[in-house]
């Protein structure tokens, strides 16, 4: 065989491996970490799962801002539990991601250097207590819509992590809505605070579901791999349709003059989303990008001596055990 | 010390959800030693009473079969249908066997 022939048969072999792989996914079989997979599948999953994990970790920061100032012990306990859940979700996802052969250290490095992205919504500030209600109701609400289909995604460790995440997420949304409900049934000032939070979080929540289908570069491949079951625009419509009646119950007004029920389509029509704002925030120019990443990097650097001390202690104990045994 | 950094190793976490059930793989996490792995596992995997017992095993101590060799590994069981009860023909009069 000539060199060229050998190369060709190599390419053929990998094409047929890829066909077998795609057929497995089409049959709804799961892919496990040690199975053969196309390099692009591995890279796409590392990108999406790590972005997801980073979002959970950075997502603790805007809410953590209010733990010490929660208005009651009940609210404080709930908020602490929620933020602890976000940490847990980040950890499930990081370890699922590590099964693809990337180390935790590399993942952190990508976040800290700004190479990896996280959800742009966490670059907005939480300036009043009502923001904690709005985040639970809207941001977690949008996250649930995004995440439920992922429980059936093709990569086993990701799907399993998402089942756990989704089970825990519904408390997050309910506690947020309860905060909004309490404010809306309170004084005029409290209700105004809730309305103000909705005004500021509504549009970023819609953007959170991702660029429009026409702009979304990864959608087609992700659909094939079941990393996505519905397009961004479908998910956004679903979010709007389910959230508008919830705002009505609160007696709040969605800040969109073009929003109205469309009898013909059975969906709400809505106004233009300011995608310039979205891309600005993604590119690092949101109100809190620097602050969020700065806080994360500080926490990591300032914790280094603790991690080193724990490792030194573990090694000393191990040596002691060995000395005793010999 | 800062240059020769040592990362916390990876541990696999197994949880028994209640007595009578086996320990099941729940996921993994990083910890400096086994004791810390147990405590972290409690916080990461059993925040809502999901378990009554936890096992932690350092990941490097697990030996796993290679899916590429599944053919050779599992093939011997494929042609042994006589290991299943339905292989045997019995008259209908024999009930409950």
Short mmCIF file of C-alpha atoms in Angstrom, two decimals:
data_model
loop_
_atom_site.label_atom_id
_atom_site.label_comp_id
_atom_site.label_asym_id
_atom_site.label_seq_id
_atom_site.Cartn_x
_atom_site.Cartn_y
_atom_site.Cartn_z
CA UNK A 1 0.00 0.00 0.00
CA UNK A 2 1.25 3.47 -0.80
CA UNK A 3 1.37 6.10 1.90
CA UNK A 4 -1.61 7.77 0.33
CA UNK A 5 -3.64 4.58 0.38
CA UNK A 6 -2.82 4.03 4.03
CA UNK A 7 -3.93 7.56 4.84
CA UNK A 8 -7.13 7.05 2.91
CA UNK A 9 -8.00 3.85 4.69
CA UNK A 10 -7.30 5.63 7.99
CA UNK A 11 -9.75 8.35 7.07
CA UNK A 12 -12.28 5.75 5.99
CA UNK A 13 -11.91 3.92 9.26
CA UNK A 14 -12.55 7.07 11.27
CA UNK A 15 -15.49 7.96 9.07
CA UNK A 16 -17.08 4.63 9.70
CA UNK A 17 -16.38 4.95 13.44
CA UNK A 18 -18.10 8.29 13.26
CA UNK A 19 -21.06 6.80 11.43
CA UNK A 20 -21.40 4.08 14.05
CA UNK A 21 -21.17 6.77 16.73
CA UNK A 22 -23.84 8.99 15.15
CA UNK A 23 -26.09 5.96 14.72
CA UNK A 24 -25.77 5.11 18.42
CA UNK A 25 -26.88 8.60 19.36
CA UNK A 26 -29.74 8.47 16.87
CA UNK A 27 -30.90 5.25 18.60
CA UNK A 28 -30.88 7.17 21.91
CA UNK A 29 -27.95 5.18 23.26
CA UNK A 30 -25.81 7.01 25.79
CA UNK A 31 -22.13 7.75 25.27
CA UNK A 32 -19.90 7.03 28.27
CA UNK A 33 -16.47 8.61 28.92
CA UNK A 34 -14.31 5.69 27.78
CA UNK A 35 -16.28 5.13 24.55
CA UNK A 36 -14.79 6.26 21.27
CA UNK A 37 -16.04 9.72 20.30
CA UNK A 38 -15.19 12.26 17.61
CA UNK A 39 -12.78 14.91 18.86
CA UNK A 40 -15.37 17.58 18.08
CA UNK A 41 -17.90 15.86 20.34
CA UNK A 42 -15.38 15.87 23.17
CA UNK A 43 -14.44 19.53 22.65
CA UNK A 44 -18.04 20.70 22.30
CA UNK A 45 -18.98 18.92 25.52
CA UNK A 46 -16.00 20.29 27.40
CA UNK A 47 -16.98 23.77 26.23
CA UNK A 48 -20.66 23.53 27.09
CA UNK A 49 -20.31 21.61 30.36
CA UNK A 50 -17.55 23.84 31.66
CA UNK A 51 -19.46 26.99 30.70
CA UNK A 52 -22.38 25.56 32.59
CA UNK A 53 -20.22 24.76 35.64
CA UNK A 54 -18.61 28.22 35.57
CA UNK A 55 -22.09 29.80 35.44
CA UNK A 56 -23.12 27.94 38.59
CA UNK A 57 -19.97 29.07 40.40
CA UNK A 58 -20.10 32.72 39.27
CA UNK A 59 -23.87 32.63 39.82
CA UNK A 60 -23.25 32.36 43.55
CA UNK A 61 -21.79 35.87 43.65
CA UNK A 62 -24.79 38.11 42.86
CA UNK A 63 -26.93 36.21 45.36
CA UNK A 64 -24.23 35.84 47.97
CA UNK A 65 -24.33 39.64 48.07
CA UNK A 66 -27.64 39.46 50.01
CA UNK A 67 -27.03 36.58 52.44
CA UNK A 68 -25.99 38.86 55.29
CA UNK A 69 -28.87 41.27 54.60
CA UNK A 70 -31.76 38.84 54.02
CA UNK A 71 -34.87 40.31 55.70
CA UNK A 72 -35.62 37.32 57.95
CA UNK A 73 -34.04 34.13 59.24
CA UNK A 74 -36.36 32.09 56.98
CA UNK A 75 -35.18 34.01 53.91
CA UNK A 76 -31.56 33.80 54.98
CA UNK A 77 -31.70 30.03 55.49
CA UNK A 78 -33.37 29.56 52.09
CA UNK A 79 -30.86 31.81 50.31
CA UNK A 80 -27.92 30.06 51.95
CA UNK A 81 -29.32 26.69 50.88
CA UNK A 82 -29.83 27.95 47.34
CA UNK A 83 -26.31 29.34 47.03
CA UNK A 84 -24.96 26.08 48.47
CA UNK A 85 -26.93 24.22 45.80
CA UNK A 86 -25.32 26.35 43.07
CA UNK A 87 -21.91 25.36 44.44
CA UNK A 88 -23.03 21.73 44.38
CA UNK A 89 -24.28 22.04 40.80
CA UNK A 90 -20.95 23.54 39.76
CA UNK A 91 -19.15 20.61 41.36
CA UNK A 92 -21.36 17.94 39.73
CA UNK A 93 -20.72 19.56 36.37
CA UNK A 94 -16.98 20.05 36.81
CA UNK A 95 -16.51 16.41 37.74
CA UNK A 96 -18.71 15.27 34.83
CA UNK A 97 -16.55 17.44 32.57
CA UNK A 98 -13.35 15.95 33.95
CA UNK A 99 -14.41 12.50 32.68
CA UNK A 100 -13.59 13.87 29.20
CA UNK A 101 -9.92 14.09 30.12
CA UNK A 102 -9.53 17.73 31.12
CA UNK A 103 -8.31 18.51 34.64
CA UNK A 104 -10.09 20.68 37.20
CA UNK A 105 -7.05 22.93 37.20
CA UNK A 106 -7.27 23.53 33.46
CA UNK A 107 -10.98 24.28 33.78
CA UNK A 108 -10.36 26.87 36.51
CA UNK A 109 -7.49 28.32 34.50
CA UNK A 110 -9.82 28.84 31.52
CA UNK A 111 -12.36 30.62 33.72
CA UNK A 112 -9.83 32.79 35.52
CA UNK A 113 -8.01 33.83 32.37
CA UNK A 114 -11.29 34.83 30.70
CA UNK A 115 -10.87 32.19 27.99
CA UNK A 116 -14.02 30.35 29.06
CA UNK A 117 -17.37 32.09 29.27
CA UNK A 118 -20.16 31.92 31.81
CA UNK A 119 -23.77 33.00 31.53
CA UNK A 120 -23.89 36.73 30.81
CA UNK A 121 -26.81 37.26 33.22
CA UNK A 122 -24.50 37.08 36.24
CA UNK A 123 -22.79 40.26 35.12
CA UNK A 124 -25.76 42.33 36.26
CA UNK A 125 -25.82 43.79 39.79
CA UNK A 126 -28.20 42.83 42.63
CA UNK A 127 -29.02 46.24 44.04
CA UNK A 128 -32.15 45.52 46.09
CA UNK A 129 -33.61 42.54 47.96
CA UNK A 130 -36.25 42.22 45.22
CA UNK A 131 -33.46 41.25 42.84
CA UNK A 132 -33.07 38.01 44.80
CA UNK A 133 -36.76 37.31 44.17
CA UNK A 134 -36.46 38.21 40.48
CA UNK A 135 -33.38 36.02 40.01
CA UNK A 136 -35.09 32.97 41.52
CA UNK A 137 -38.28 33.54 39.56
CA UNK A 138 -36.85 34.59 36.17
CA UNK A 139 -33.22 33.49 35.98
CA UNK A 140 -33.81 30.09 37.56
CA UNK A 141 -37.05 29.82 35.59
CA UNK A 142 -35.16 30.34 32.33
CA UNK A 143 -32.41 27.99 33.52
CA UNK A 144 -34.96 25.22 34.17
CA UNK A 145 -36.36 25.57 30.65
CA UNK A 146 -32.84 25.28 29.30
CA UNK A 147 -31.85 22.39 31.55
CA UNK A 148 -34.77 19.97 31.59
CA UNK A 149 -34.09 18.75 28.01
CA UNK A 150 -30.45 18.15 28.99
CA UNK A 151 -31.51 15.32 31.33
CA UNK A 152 -31.82 13.30 28.08
CA UNK A 153 -28.65 14.45 26.40
CA UNK A 154 -26.39 11.84 24.80
CA UNK A 155 -23.35 12.10 27.10
CA UNK A 156 -24.08 9.94 30.18
CA UNK A 157 -22.21 11.90 32.88
CA UNK A 158 -23.77 15.19 31.74
CA UNK A 159 -27.28 13.72 31.63
CA UNK A 160 -26.88 12.23 35.13
CA UNK A 161 -25.58 15.49 36.56
CA UNK A 162 -28.50 17.35 34.99
CA UNK A 163 -31.08 15.00 36.53
CA UNK A 164 -29.71 15.90 39.94
CA UNK A 165 -29.52 19.62 39.11
CA UNK A 166 -33.10 19.76 37.82
CA UNK A 167 -34.47 18.01 40.90
CA UNK A 168 -32.94 20.70 43.08
CA UNK A 169 -33.69 23.67 40.87
CA UNK A 170 -37.45 23.86 41.32
CA UNK A 171 -37.08 24.98 44.95
CA UNK A 172 -34.95 27.84 43.68
CA UNK A 173 -37.64 29.17 41.42
CA UNK A 174 -40.40 28.75 44.00
CA UNK A 175 -38.49 30.58 46.73
CA UNK A 176 -37.86 33.45 44.29
CA UNK A 177 -41.50 33.68 43.31
CA UNK A 178 -42.51 33.64 46.97
CA UNK A 179 -40.22 36.61 47.64
CA UNK A 180 -41.86 38.50 44.75
CA UNK A 181 -45.34 37.56 45.97
CA UNK A 182 -44.61 38.78 49.49
CA UNK A 183 -43.28 42.11 48.18
CA UNK A 184 -46.25 42.52 45.84
CA UNK A 185 -48.69 41.99 48.70
CA UNK A 186 -46.75 44.42 50.91
CA UNK A 187 -46.58 48.20 50.97
CA UNK A 188 -46.62 50.40 47.86
CA UNK A 189 -42.88 50.83 48.21
CA UNK A 190 -42.30 47.09 48.38
CA UNK A 191 -44.41 46.48 45.31
CA UNK A 192 -42.53 49.22 43.46
CA UNK A 193 -39.30 47.50 44.42
CA UNK A 194 -40.58 44.24 42.90
CA UNK A 195 -41.64 46.05 39.70
CA UNK A 196 -38.23 47.72 39.46
CA UNK A 197 -36.49 44.35 39.77
CA UNK A 198 -38.71 42.86 37.04
CA UNK A 199 -37.94 45.86 34.82
CA UNK A 200 -34.21 45.28 35.15
CA UNK A 201 -34.16 41.46 34.96
CA UNK A 202 -36.76 40.79 32.25
CA UNK A 203 -34.69 41.51 29.14
CA UNK A 204 -31.44 39.95 30.41
CA UNK A 205 -33.48 36.81 31.26
CA UNK A 206 -34.73 36.62 27.66
CA UNK A 207 -31.18 37.08 26.39
CA UNK A 208 -30.01 34.32 28.72
CA UNK A 209 -31.70 31.75 26.46
CA UNK A 210 -29.10 32.54 23.83
CA UNK A 211 -28.83 34.34 20.49
CA UNK A 212 -31.63 33.98 17.95
CA UNK A 213 -31.61 30.81 15.86
CA UNK A 214 -30.25 32.68 12.85
CA UNK A 215 -27.22 33.82 14.91
CA UNK A 216 -26.62 30.64 16.87
CA UNK A 217 -23.59 28.93 15.38
CA UNK A 218 -23.66 25.70 17.38
CA UNK A 219 -27.36 24.83 17.21
CA UNK A 220 -27.41 22.37 14.33
CA UNK A 221 -24.58 20.15 15.58
CA UNK A 222 -25.89 20.33 19.14
CA UNK A 223 -29.34 19.19 18.04
CA UNK A 224 -27.80 16.14 16.39
CA UNK A 225 -25.96 15.22 19.59
CA UNK A 226 -29.04 15.92 21.70
CA UNK A 227 -27.14 18.60 23.56
CA UNK A 228 -30.10 20.64 22.50
CA UNK A 229 -33.67 19.51 21.91
CA UNK A 230 -35.25 22.85 21.14
CA UNK A 231 -33.81 25.96 19.51
CA UNK A 232 -33.08 29.13 21.49
CA UNK A 233 -36.10 30.90 20.01
CA UNK A 234 -38.43 28.04 20.91
CA UNK A 235 -37.11 28.00 24.47
CA UNK A 236 -37.50 31.78 24.71
CA UNK A 237 -41.11 31.59 23.52
CA UNK A 238 -41.81 28.85 26.06
CA UNK A 239 -40.31 30.99 28.83
CA UNK A 240 -42.36 34.04 27.87
CA UNK A 241 -45.59 32.06 27.55
CA UNK A 242 -45.18 30.54 30.99
CA UNK A 243 -43.92 33.68 32.75
CA UNK A 244 -46.45 36.31 31.62
CA UNK A 245 -49.38 34.72 33.53
CA UNK A 246 -47.15 34.47 36.61
CA UNK A 247 -46.48 38.22 36.39
CA UNK A 248 -50.24 38.77 36.16
CA UNK A 249 -50.75 36.90 39.42
CA UNK A 250 -48.16 39.15 41.04
CA UNK A 251 -49.92 42.20 39.59
CA UNK A 252 -46.69 43.32 37.90
CA UNK A 253 -46.25 44.68 34.39
CA UNK A 254 -43.76 43.12 31.99
CA UNK A 255 -41.59 45.99 30.67
CA UNK A 256 -42.42 45.39 26.99
CA UNK A 257 -45.03 47.61 25.31
CA UNK A 258 -45.18 45.22 22.34
CA UNK A 259 -46.05 42.21 24.45
CA UNK A 260 -49.49 40.86 23.62
CA UNK A 261 -51.32 37.55 23.32
CA UNK A 262 -51.61 36.29 19.75
CA UNK A 263 -54.83 34.31 19.38
CA UNK A 264 -53.71 32.87 16.06
CA UNK A 265 -50.34 31.42 17.10
CA UNK A 266 -51.36 30.64 20.69
CA UNK A 267 -48.26 32.45 21.90
CA UNK A 268 -47.30 35.89 23.14
CA UNK A 269 -45.78 38.28 20.62
CA UNK A 270 -42.96 40.31 22.10
CA UNK A 271 -40.76 43.27 21.30
CA UNK A 272 -37.27 43.53 19.89
CA UNK A 273 -34.43 42.28 22.10
CA UNK A 274 -31.42 44.59 22.33
CA UNK A 275 -28.77 42.13 21.10
CA UNK A 276 -26.08 44.81 21.15
CA UNK A 277 -26.39 44.85 24.92
CA UNK A 278 -26.12 41.05 25.02
CA UNK A 279 -22.92 40.96 22.94
CA UNK A 280 -21.42 43.83 24.93
CA UNK A 281 -21.93 41.86 28.16
CA UNK A 282 -20.62 38.64 26.60
CA UNK A 283 -17.51 40.49 25.44
CA UNK A 284 -16.79 41.68 28.97
CA UNK A 285 -18.40 45.11 29.03
CA UNK A 286 -21.38 44.37 31.29
CA UNK A 287 -21.92 46.27 34.53
CA UNK A 288 -20.18 43.65 36.73
CA UNK A 289 -17.90 41.50 34.51
CA UNK A 290 -14.70 42.75 36.16
CA UNK A 291 -16.11 42.55 39.66
CA UNK A 292 -17.39 38.97 39.24
CA UNK A 293 -14.22 37.54 37.75
CA UNK A 294 -12.12 39.54 40.20
CA UNK A 295 -14.03 38.12 43.18
CA UNK A 296 -13.67 34.59 41.82
CA UNK A 297 -9.92 34.90 41.17
CA UNK A 298 -9.37 36.46 44.61
CA UNK A 299 -11.25 33.64 46.32
CA UNK A 300 -9.13 31.09 44.46
CA UNK A 301 -5.81 32.83 45.17
CA UNK A 302 -6.60 33.61 48.79
CA UNK A 303 -7.60 30.01 49.38
CA UNK A 304 -4.32 28.62 48.08
CA UNK A 305 -2.65 28.38 51.49
CA UNK A 306 -5.65 26.43 52.81
CA UNK A 307 -5.50 23.95 49.94
CA UNK A 308 -1.73 23.56 50.35
CA UNK A 309 -2.05 23.10 54.12
CA UNK A 310 -4.73 20.41 53.68
CA UNK A 311 -2.50 18.58 51.21
CA UNK A 312 0.54 18.84 53.50
CA UNK A 313 -1.52 17.51 56.41
CA UNK A 314 -2.81 14.60 54.31
CA UNK A 315 0.73 13.71 53.25
CA UNK A 316 2.02 13.87 56.82
CA UNK A 317 -0.76 11.55 57.99
CA UNK A 318 -0.04 9.15 55.16
CA UNK A 319 3.65 9.01 56.11
CA UNK A 320 2.72 8.40 59.73
CA UNK A 321 0.47 5.50 58.73
CA UNK A 322 3.24 3.96 56.65
CA UNK A 323 5.78 4.37 59.50
CA UNK A 324 3.41 2.69 61.94
CA UNK A 325 2.82 -0.25 59.61
CA UNK A 326 6.50 -0.93 58.97
CA UNK B 1 6.44 25.48 47.56
CA UNK B 2 4.36 27.61 45.20
CA UNK B 3 6.04 26.17 42.12
CA UNK B 4 5.70 22.57 43.03
CA UNK B 5 1.96 22.59 43.43
CA UNK B 6 0.02 19.52 44.37
CA UNK B 7 -3.65 19.33 43.54
CA UNK B 8 -6.18 17.50 45.63
CA UNK B 9 -6.73 14.06 44.11
CA UNK B 10 -10.03 12.91 42.62
CA UNK B 11 -12.34 10.57 44.59
CA UNK B 12 -15.30 8.49 43.43
CA UNK B 13 -18.34 8.69 45.68
CA UNK B 14 -20.73 5.82 46.36
CA UNK B 15 -23.89 6.36 48.42
CA UNK B 16 -26.35 3.90 49.98
CA UNK B 17 -29.70 5.71 49.82
CA UNK B 18 -31.26 3.52 52.48
CA UNK B 19 -30.58 0.27 54.26
CA UNK B 20 -31.44 -2.69 52.09
CA UNK B 21 -30.08 -1.01 48.95
CA UNK B 22 -26.54 -1.23 47.58
CA UNK B 23 -24.11 1.66 47.41
CA UNK B 24 -24.45 3.35 44.04
CA UNK B 25 -21.99 5.59 42.19
CA UNK B 26 -23.12 9.21 42.67
CA UNK B 27 -20.25 11.14 41.11
CA UNK B 28 -16.80 12.35 42.05
CA UNK B 29 -15.05 15.20 43.81
CA UNK B 30 -11.62 16.47 44.84
CA UNK B 31 -10.33 16.22 48.42
CA UNK B 32 -6.97 16.16 50.17
CA UNK B 33 -7.61 12.86 51.97
CA UNK B 34 -10.28 10.22 52.59
CA UNK B 35 -11.73 11.96 55.62
CA UNK B 36 -12.18 15.23 53.73
CA UNK B 37 -13.62 13.28 50.78
CA UNK B 38 -16.29 11.86 53.12
CA UNK B 39 -17.16 15.28 54.49
CA UNK B 40 -17.24 16.89 51.05
CA UNK B 41 -19.34 14.01 49.73
CA UNK B 42 -21.87 14.65 52.50
CA UNK B 43 -22.14 18.31 51.44
CA UNK B 44 -22.06 17.75 47.69
CA UNK B 45 -24.17 14.60 47.29
CA UNK B 46 -26.43 14.29 50.34
CA UNK B 47 -27.79 17.78 51.06
CA UNK B 48 -31.34 16.41 51.06
CA UNK B 49 -31.03 13.16 53.00
CA UNK B 50 -30.12 11.15 49.90
CA UNK B 51 -27.99 8.73 51.88
CA UNK B 52 -27.36 6.70 55.03
CA UNK B 53 -23.84 5.54 54.16
CA UNK B 54 -21.01 6.85 51.97
CA UNK B 55 -17.99 5.10 50.44
CA UNK B 56 -15.12 7.09 48.97
CA UNK B 57 -12.44 5.54 46.74
CA UNK B 58 -9.55 7.41 45.22
CA UNK B 59 -10.23 7.32 41.47
CA UNK B 60 -6.73 6.11 40.59
CA UNK B 61 -7.46 2.88 42.50
CA UNK B 62 -10.29 1.88 40.18
CA UNK B 63 -9.46 -0.46 37.30
CA UNK B 64 -11.99 -0.21 34.50
CA UNK B 65 -12.60 -2.44 31.51
CA UNK B 66 -12.03 -0.95 28.09
CA UNK B 67 -15.21 -0.59 25.99
CA UNK B 68 -13.16 -1.19 22.84
CA UNK B 69 -12.61 -4.75 24.08
CA UNK B 70 -16.25 -5.34 24.98
CA UNK B 71 -16.50 -7.88 22.20
CA UNK B 72 -13.87 -10.26 23.58
CA UNK B 73 -14.82 -9.53 27.18
CA UNK B 74 -18.55 -10.18 27.00
CA UNK B 75 -18.77 -12.48 23.99
CA UNK B 76 -18.49 -15.73 26.02
CA UNK B 77 -21.92 -15.09 27.59
CA UNK B 78 -23.67 -14.46 24.28
CA UNK B 79 -24.15 -18.02 23.04
CA UNK B 80 -25.18 -19.54 26.36
CA UNK B 81 -28.93 -19.24 26.14
CA UNK B 82 -29.22 -22.36 28.33
CA UNK B 83 -28.39 -20.12 31.28
CA UNK B 84 -31.87 -18.62 31.00
CA UNK B 85 -35.00 -20.36 32.33
CA UNK B 86 -36.93 -19.86 29.07
CA UNK B 87 -34.48 -22.22 27.30
CA UNK B 88 -36.19 -25.24 28.86
CA UNK B 89 -39.44 -26.69 27.45
CA UNK B 90 -41.92 -27.81 30.06
CA UNK B 91 -45.51 -29.01 29.63
CA UNK B 92 -48.20 -26.42 30.43
CA UNK B 93 -49.54 -28.61 33.26
CA UNK B 94 -46.44 -27.77 35.28
CA UNK B 95 -47.33 -24.51 36.88
CA UNK B 96 -45.18 -22.16 38.89
CA UNK B 97 -41.70 -23.31 37.94
#
